mmCIF file of C-alpha atoms in Angstrom:
data_model
loop_
_atom_site.group_PDB
_atom_site.id
_atom_site.type_symbol
_atom_site.label_atom_id
_atom_site.label_comp_id
_atom_site.label_asym_id
_atom_site.label_seq_id
_atom_site.Cartn_x
_atom_site.Cartn_y
_atom_site.Cartn_z
ATOM 1 C CA MET J 11 -4.587 -15.176 93.521
ATOM 2 C CA GLY J 12 -0.856 -14.559 93.148
ATOM 3 C CA ALA J 13 -1.151 -11.037 94.532
ATOM 4 C CA ALA J 14 -3.144 -12.301 97.518
ATOM 5 C CA GLY J 15 -0.505 -14.945 98.237
ATOM 6 C CA VAL J 16 2.344 -12.435 98.032
ATOM 7 C CA GLY J 17 0.459 -10.053 100.333
ATOM 8 C CA ALA J 18 -0.196 -12.782 102.890
ATOM 9 C CA GLN J 19 3.452 -13.896 102.843
ATOM 10 C CA ALA J 20 4.702 -10.309 103.246
ATOM 11 C CA THR J 21 2.395 -9.859 106.246
ATOM 12 C CA LEU J 22 3.828 -12.979 107.867
ATOM 13 C CA ILE J 23 7.381 -11.710 107.361
ATOM 14 C CA PHE J 24 6.978 -8.030 108.291
ATOM 15 C CA GLY J 25 4.034 -8.249 110.653
ATOM 16 C CA ALA J 26 0.386 -7.175 110.634
ATOM 17 C CA ARG J 27 1.158 -3.530 111.356
ATOM 18 C CA TRP J 28 2.700 -3.164 107.896
ATOM 19 C CA GLU J 29 -0.301 -4.765 106.182
ATOM 20 C CA THR J 30 -1.736 -1.472 104.863
ATOM 21 C CA LEU J 31 1.614 -0.258 103.532
ATOM 22 C CA ILE J 32 2.298 -3.627 101.902
ATOM 23 C CA ALA J 33 -1.124 -3.542 100.212
ATOM 24 C CA VAL J 34 -0.494 -0.025 98.855
ATOM 25 C CA LEU J 35 3.026 -0.843 97.610
ATOM 26 C CA LEU J 36 1.872 -4.124 96.088
ATOM 27 C CA THR J 37 -1.005 -2.393 94.282
ATOM 28 C CA LEU J 38 1.342 0.268 92.875
ATOM 29 C CA ALA J 39 3.860 -2.374 91.820
ATOM 30 C CA ILE J 40 1.211 -4.411 90.012
ATOM 31 C CA LEU J 41 -0.185 -1.281 88.369
ATOM 32 C CA TYR J 42 3.179 -0.040 87.121
ATOM 33 C CA PHE J 43 4.909 -3.303 86.203
ATOM 34 C CA SER J 44 1.926 -5.172 84.729
ATOM 35 C CA GLU J 45 -0.149 -2.325 83.270
ATOM 36 C CA ILE J 46 1.514 1.057 82.718
ATOM 37 C CA ILE J 47 5.064 0.022 81.732
ATOM 38 C CA PRO J 48 4.092 -2.831 79.311
ATOM 39 C CA LYS J 49 1.423 -0.709 77.611
ATOM 40 C CA THR J 50 3.761 2.273 77.286
ATOM 41 C CA ILE J 51 6.490 0.106 75.758
ATOM 42 C CA GLY J 52 3.936 -1.451 73.408
ATOM 43 C CA ALA J 53 2.630 1.950 72.302
ATOM 44 C CA LEU J 54 6.127 3.367 71.680
ATOM 45 C CA PHE J 55 7.802 0.339 70.083
ATOM 46 C CA TRP J 56 4.853 -1.437 68.472
ATOM 47 C CA ARG J 57 6.581 -1.884 65.125
ATOM 48 C CA GLN J 58 9.632 -3.599 66.622
ATOM 49 C CA LEU J 59 7.508 -5.755 68.932
ATOM 50 C CA ALA J 60 4.856 -6.785 66.396
ATOM 51 C CA ILE J 61 6.620 -9.868 64.964
ATOM 52 C CA PRO J 62 8.138 -11.184 68.242
ATOM 53 C CA ALA J 63 4.792 -10.670 70.000
ATOM 54 C CA ALA J 64 2.921 -12.505 67.240
ATOM 55 C CA ARG J 65 5.261 -15.500 67.544
ATOM 56 C CA THR J 66 4.972 -15.528 71.329
ATOM 57 C CA ILE J 67 1.180 -15.270 71.223
ATOM 58 C CA TYR J 68 1.037 -18.098 68.669
ATOM 59 C CA TRP J 69 2.827 -20.501 71.030
ATOM 60 C CA LEU J 70 0.864 -19.285 74.048
ATOM 61 C CA ILE J 71 -2.381 -20.030 72.206
ATOM 62 C CA ARG J 72 -1.185 -23.569 71.449
ATOM 63 C CA LEU J 73 -0.094 -23.996 75.049
ATOM 64 C CA VAL J 74 -3.392 -22.952 76.632
ATOM 65 C CA TYR J 75 -5.643 -24.402 73.918
ATOM 66 C CA PRO J 76 -6.747 -27.362 76.098
ATOM 67 C CA LEU J 77 -7.893 -24.906 78.780
ATOM 68 C CA ILE J 78 -9.725 -22.796 76.173
ATOM 69 C CA TRP J 79 -11.425 -25.918 74.806
ATOM 70 C CA LEU J 80 -12.480 -26.964 78.302
ATOM 71 C CA SER J 81 -13.835 -23.517 79.234
ATOM 72 C CA THR J 82 -15.705 -23.310 75.906
ATOM 73 C CA LEU J 83 -17.274 -26.697 76.577
ATOM 74 C CA ILE J 84 -18.372 -25.627 80.062
ATOM 75 C CA THR J 85 -19.856 -22.267 79.001
ATOM 76 C CA LYS J 86 -21.475 -23.519 75.771
ATOM 77 C CA PRO J 87 -24.901 -24.268 77.360
ATOM 78 C CA PHE J 88 -25.092 -20.692 78.682
ATOM 79 C CA ARG J 89 -24.143 -18.909 75.463
ATOM 80 C CA LYS J 90 -26.622 -17.517 72.942
ATOM 81 C CA ASN J 91 -26.675 -19.111 69.510
ATOM 82 C CA LYS J 92 -26.557 -15.716 67.807
ATOM 83 C CA GLN J 93 -23.020 -14.410 67.415
ATOM 84 C CA ASP J 94 -22.119 -10.831 68.249
ATOM 85 C CA GLU J 95 -22.809 -8.510 65.329
ATOM 86 C CA ILE J 96 -21.337 -5.146 64.471
ATOM 87 C CA THR J 97 -24.176 -2.791 63.553
ATOM 88 C CA ARG J 98 -24.122 -0.033 60.963
ATOM 89 C CA GLU J 99 -24.545 2.512 63.742
ATOM 90 C CA GLU J 100 -21.364 1.229 65.394
ATOM 91 C CA ILE J 101 -19.421 1.527 62.135
ATOM 92 C CA ILE J 102 -20.732 5.077 61.652
ATOM 93 C CA ALA J 103 -19.724 5.901 65.234
ATOM 94 C CA LEU J 104 -16.232 4.494 64.606
ATOM 95 C CA ALA J 105 -15.916 6.551 61.424
ATOM 96 C CA SER J 106 -16.961 9.667 63.330
ATOM 97 C CA LEU J 107 -14.410 8.883 66.044
ATOM 98 C CA GLY J 108 -11.740 8.334 63.383
ATOM 99 C CA HIS J 109 -12.546 11.748 61.947
ATOM 100 C CA LYS J 110 -12.331 13.414 65.364
ATOM 101 C CA VAL J 111 -8.870 11.956 66.094
ATOM 102 C CA GLY J 112 -7.614 12.766 62.600
ATOM 103 C CA SER J 113 -7.464 9.246 61.132
ATOM 104 C CA LEU J 114 -10.133 10.098 58.541
ATOM 105 C CA LEU J 115 -10.651 13.259 56.557
ATOM 106 C CA SER J 116 -14.033 14.965 56.858
ATOM 107 C CA GLN J 117 -14.843 14.019 53.263
ATOM 108 C CA GLU J 118 -13.909 10.360 53.855
ATOM 109 C CA ASN J 119 -16.131 10.242 56.934
ATOM 110 C CA ASP J 120 -19.049 11.717 54.948
ATOM 111 C CA TYR J 121 -18.583 9.148 52.160
ATOM 112 C CA LEU J 122 -18.617 6.238 54.619
ATOM 113 C CA VAL J 123 -21.750 7.508 56.360
ATOM 114 C CA ASN J 124 -23.548 8.126 53.049
ATOM 115 C CA VAL J 125 -22.690 4.650 51.705
ATOM 116 C CA LEU J 126 -23.905 2.952 54.890
ATOM 117 C CA ARG J 127 -27.197 4.874 54.762
ATOM 118 C CA LEU J 128 -27.934 4.297 51.068
ATOM 119 C CA ARG J 129 -30.491 1.596 51.782
ATOM 120 C CA GLU J 130 -32.433 4.023 53.996
ATOM 121 C CA VAL J 131 -32.826 6.587 51.181
ATOM 122 C CA LYS J 132 -35.682 5.984 48.721
ATOM 123 C CA THR J 133 -35.691 6.814 45.023
ATOM 124 C CA GLU J 134 -38.526 9.316 45.532
ATOM 125 C CA GLN J 135 -36.120 11.430 47.615
ATOM 126 C CA ILE J 136 -33.598 11.891 44.787
ATOM 127 C CA LEU J 137 -35.663 11.823 41.567
ATOM 128 C CA THR J 138 -36.222 14.730 39.196
ATOM 129 C CA PRO J 139 -39.959 15.572 39.503
ATOM 130 C CA ARG J 140 -42.261 15.158 36.528
ATOM 131 C CA SER J 141 -43.041 18.894 36.459
ATOM 132 C CA VAL J 142 -39.486 19.850 35.429
ATOM 133 C CA ILE J 143 -38.693 16.963 33.078
ATOM 134 C CA HIS J 144 -37.761 17.949 29.538
ATOM 135 C CA SER J 145 -39.479 15.391 27.312
ATOM 136 C CA LEU J 146 -40.197 15.159 23.583
ATOM 137 C CA SER J 147 -43.217 13.952 21.638
ATOM 138 C CA GLU J 148 -42.394 10.894 19.577
ATOM 139 C CA GLU J 149 -44.093 12.583 16.592
ATOM 140 C CA LEU J 150 -41.435 15.321 16.426
ATOM 141 C CA THR J 151 -38.814 15.174 13.714
ATOM 142 C CA VAL J 152 -35.114 15.178 14.510
ATOM 143 C CA THR J 153 -34.888 18.830 13.431
ATOM 144 C CA GLN J 154 -37.820 19.861 15.618
ATOM 145 C CA ALA J 155 -36.359 18.024 18.605
ATOM 146 C CA LEU J 156 -32.990 19.746 18.182
ATOM 147 C CA ASP J 157 -34.676 23.146 17.952
ATOM 148 C CA PHE J 158 -35.380 23.030 21.693
ATOM 149 C CA ASP J 159 -32.586 24.653 23.675
ATOM 150 C CA LYS J 160 -33.062 22.168 26.510
ATOM 151 C CA THR J 161 -32.410 19.261 24.136
ATOM 152 C CA LYS J 162 -28.792 20.377 23.975
ATOM 153 C CA GLN J 163 -28.502 20.316 27.787
ATOM 154 C CA PHE J 164 -29.392 16.657 28.329
ATOM 155 C CA THR J 165 -27.727 13.467 27.137
ATOM 156 C CA ARG J 166 -30.870 11.340 27.445
ATOM 157 C CA ILE J 167 -34.387 12.699 26.924
ATOM 158 C CA PRO J 168 -37.690 10.899 27.679
ATOM 159 C CA VAL J 169 -40.092 10.438 24.762
ATOM 160 C CA TYR J 170 -43.875 10.463 25.212
ATOM 161 C CA LYS J 171 -46.900 9.541 23.120
ATOM 162 C CA ASP J 172 -49.960 11.837 23.023
ATOM 163 C CA LYS J 173 -49.419 13.253 26.540
ATOM 164 C CA GLN J 174 -46.377 13.812 28.734
ATOM 165 C CA ASP J 175 -47.532 11.328 31.355
ATOM 166 C CA ASN J 176 -47.343 8.550 28.778
ATOM 167 C CA ILE J 177 -43.574 8.060 28.560
ATOM 168 C CA THR J 178 -42.758 5.359 26.012
ATOM 169 C CA GLY J 179 -38.972 5.498 25.816
ATOM 170 C CA LEU J 180 -35.985 7.818 25.531
ATOM 171 C CA VAL J 181 -33.690 9.230 22.868
ATOM 172 C CA ILE J 182 -29.993 9.963 23.150
ATOM 173 C CA ASN J 183 -28.899 13.467 22.202
ATOM 174 C CA ARG J 184 -25.850 12.226 20.308
ATOM 175 C CA GLU J 185 -27.986 9.980 18.094
ATOM 176 C CA LEU J 186 -30.215 12.940 17.203
ATOM 177 C CA LEU J 187 -27.140 14.906 16.109
ATOM 178 C CA ILE J 188 -25.833 11.957 14.082
ATOM 179 C CA ALA J 189 -29.215 11.509 12.366
ATOM 180 C CA ASP J 190 -29.320 15.218 11.540
ATOM 181 C CA ARG J 191 -25.807 15.125 10.101
ATOM 182 C CA GLU J 192 -26.476 12.004 8.026
ATOM 183 C CA GLY J 193 -29.539 13.455 6.294
ATOM 184 C CA ASP J 194 -32.274 11.952 8.472
ATOM 185 C CA ALA J 195 -33.381 15.305 9.890
ATOM 186 C CA GLU J 196 -37.042 14.723 8.930
ATOM 187 C CA THR J 197 -37.210 11.306 10.569
ATOM 188 C CA THR J 198 -39.562 11.191 13.550
ATOM 189 C CA ILE J 199 -37.782 10.493 16.793
ATOM 190 C CA ASN J 200 -39.900 7.450 17.606
ATOM 191 C CA HIS J 201 -37.611 5.588 15.179
ATOM 192 C CA LEU J 202 -34.644 6.499 17.389
ATOM 193 C CA SER J 203 -36.417 5.864 20.684
ATOM 194 C CA LYS J 204 -35.058 3.210 23.049
ATOM 195 C CA PRO J 205 -36.924 1.319 25.803
ATOM 196 C CA ILE J 206 -36.882 2.926 29.240
ATOM 197 C CA THR J 207 -36.728 0.930 32.471
ATOM 198 C CA ARG J 208 -39.399 1.675 35.076
ATOM 199 C CA VAL J 209 -38.695 1.552 38.817
ATOM 200 C CA SER J 210 -40.767 2.162 41.930
ATOM 201 C CA GLU J 211 -40.309 5.380 43.877
ATOM 202 C CA SER J 212 -39.959 3.258 47.039
ATOM 203 C CA LEU J 213 -36.849 1.477 45.711
ATOM 204 C CA PRO J 214 -33.840 2.041 48.034
ATOM 205 C CA VAL J 215 -30.950 3.889 46.395
ATOM 206 C CA GLN J 216 -28.630 0.979 47.221
ATOM 207 C CA GLN J 217 -30.732 -1.323 45.010
ATOM 208 C CA LEU J 218 -31.138 1.459 42.450
ATOM 209 C CA LEU J 219 -27.355 1.654 41.999
ATOM 210 C CA ASP J 220 -27.159 -2.119 41.579
ATOM 211 C CA LEU J 221 -29.918 -1.946 38.951
ATOM 212 C CA PHE J 222 -28.107 0.794 37.008
ATOM 213 C CA ILE J 223 -24.987 -1.386 36.895
ATOM 214 C CA LYS J 224 -26.927 -4.547 36.007
ATOM 215 C CA LYS J 225 -28.966 -2.887 33.245
ATOM 216 C CA GLN J 226 -25.993 -0.801 32.026
ATOM 217 C CA GLU J 227 -28.309 2.200 31.724
ATOM 218 C CA HIS J 228 -28.134 5.784 32.963
ATOM 219 C CA LEU J 229 -31.781 6.879 33.235
ATOM 220 C CA PHE J 230 -34.882 5.219 34.688
ATOM 221 C CA LEU J 231 -38.527 6.271 34.735
ATOM 222 C CA VAL J 232 -39.909 6.427 38.294
ATOM 223 C CA GLU J 233 -43.500 5.432 39.047
ATOM 224 C CA ASP J 234 -45.533 6.024 42.197
ATOM 225 C CA GLU J 235 -47.614 3.408 44.017
ATOM 226 C CA TYR J 236 -50.451 3.877 41.496
ATOM 227 C CA GLY J 237 -48.266 3.338 38.440
ATOM 228 C CA GLN J 238 -48.277 7.034 37.526
ATOM 229 C CA VAL J 239 -45.122 8.846 36.408
ATOM 230 C CA ALA J 240 -43.437 10.483 39.411
ATOM 231 C CA GLY J 241 -40.319 11.606 37.589
ATOM 232 C CA ILE J 242 -37.000 10.315 36.340
ATOM 233 C CA VAL J 243 -33.825 9.284 38.133
ATOM 234 C CA THR J 244 -30.318 9.075 36.711
ATOM 235 C CA LEU J 245 -27.115 7.306 37.638
ATOM 236 C CA GLU J 246 -25.745 10.755 38.454
ATOM 237 C CA ASP J 247 -28.526 11.256 41.032
ATOM 238 C CA ALA J 248 -27.575 8.003 42.767
ATOM 239 C CA ILE J 249 -23.865 8.871 42.767
ATOM 240 C CA GLU J 250 -24.632 12.349 44.142
ATOM 241 C CA THR J 251 -26.530 10.703 47.004
ATOM 242 C CA MET J 252 -23.560 8.464 47.737
ATOM 243 C CA LEU J 253 -21.138 11.411 47.668
ATOM 244 C CA GLY J 254 -23.476 13.777 49.497
ATOM 245 C CA ARG J 255 -22.986 16.628 47.029
ATOM 246 C CA GLU J 256 -24.352 17.909 43.717
ATOM 247 C CA ILE J 257 -22.404 17.181 40.527
ATOM 248 C CA VAL J 258 -22.800 20.250 38.314
ATOM 249 C CA ASP J 259 -21.288 20.633 34.847
ATOM 250 C CA GLU J 260 -21.077 23.539 32.415
ATOM 251 C CA THR J 261 -24.447 22.724 30.797
ATOM 252 C CA ASP J 262 -26.455 22.701 34.039
ATOM 253 C CA THR J 263 -28.565 25.828 34.425
ATOM 254 C CA VAL J 264 -30.212 24.597 37.636
ATOM 255 C CA GLU J 265 -28.179 22.949 40.381
ATOM 256 C CA ASP J 266 -31.019 21.129 42.165
ATOM 257 C CA LEU J 267 -34.059 20.298 40.037
ATOM 258 C CA GLN J 268 -36.064 19.088 43.034
ATOM 259 C CA LYS J 269 -35.815 22.507 44.681
ATOM 260 C CA PHE J 270 -36.548 24.142 41.330
ATOM 261 C CA ALA J 271 -39.735 22.066 40.950
ATOM 262 C CA LYS J 272 -40.911 23.058 44.441
ATOM 263 C CA THR J 273 -40.252 26.721 43.658
ATOM 264 C CA LYS J 274 -42.248 26.478 40.426
ATOM 265 C CA TYR J 275 -45.139 24.830 42.256
ATOM 266 C CA ARG J 276 -45.117 27.506 44.977
ATOM 267 C CA ASP J 277 -45.046 30.295 42.379
ATOM 268 C CA ARG J 278 -47.980 28.726 40.559
ATOM 269 C CA LEU J 279 -49.998 28.623 43.786
ATOM 270 C CA TRP J 280 -49.342 32.322 44.372
ATOM 271 C CA ARG J 281 -50.428 33.168 40.830
ATOM 272 C CA ASP J 282 -53.648 31.177 41.280
ATOM 273 C CA LYS J 283 -54.422 33.106 44.481
ATOM 274 C CA GLU J 284 -53.948 36.423 42.705
#
């Protein structure tokens, strides 16, 4: 409205023939003095202007509050009850943009994306399949259990009764070593077995992590929709999913047990065909 008034007044003073030139000059003046120059100053001296601008804005808000209240009252019947929401996709897009402009490292961007997508990943996608689980019969003695080379590779080992599908608990490697050292080498490992928590293979990894923290445990037994053993999942598996990379230590002979299980299954099919 102000620009229109100034333009009309300038036309009255200088005449209608200068109307086009006045409009062009007025547009350039508004563009430079109200848009380009203030924004450039703000971008270059934002630190120095932050506090003075905050104080000025505070008093401006108080000054125009009655107008804001009135406009809110007028537009209230036309507004939706649901407030604007920021979606996960928007946050992921912002993280990607931050990575492109250099505000976030590639690794930081990956972590953010993985964390936001945890609830979309199911436990069945990260578990160690039943076919490659190292488990021990509860009838074995401590000595017999320690005789297996694989026993030394795992901290926690599932224990079964009669058949490997009937997992009844788990033993901790360190407790087997302590029992052996203290003269209980002939004790059967069912006396050292601890209860094992069972979870559904459809459980989202986000909830799985919460359950690990709540239960203060590191290994769960995973069951399929029929209650059959699908495999095991560890706290390490959940953390690897959050980080987006495998955590491999000096005792790991296989980096990805899921891939290893698929390879074994494929090899068995080829042998059966032969």
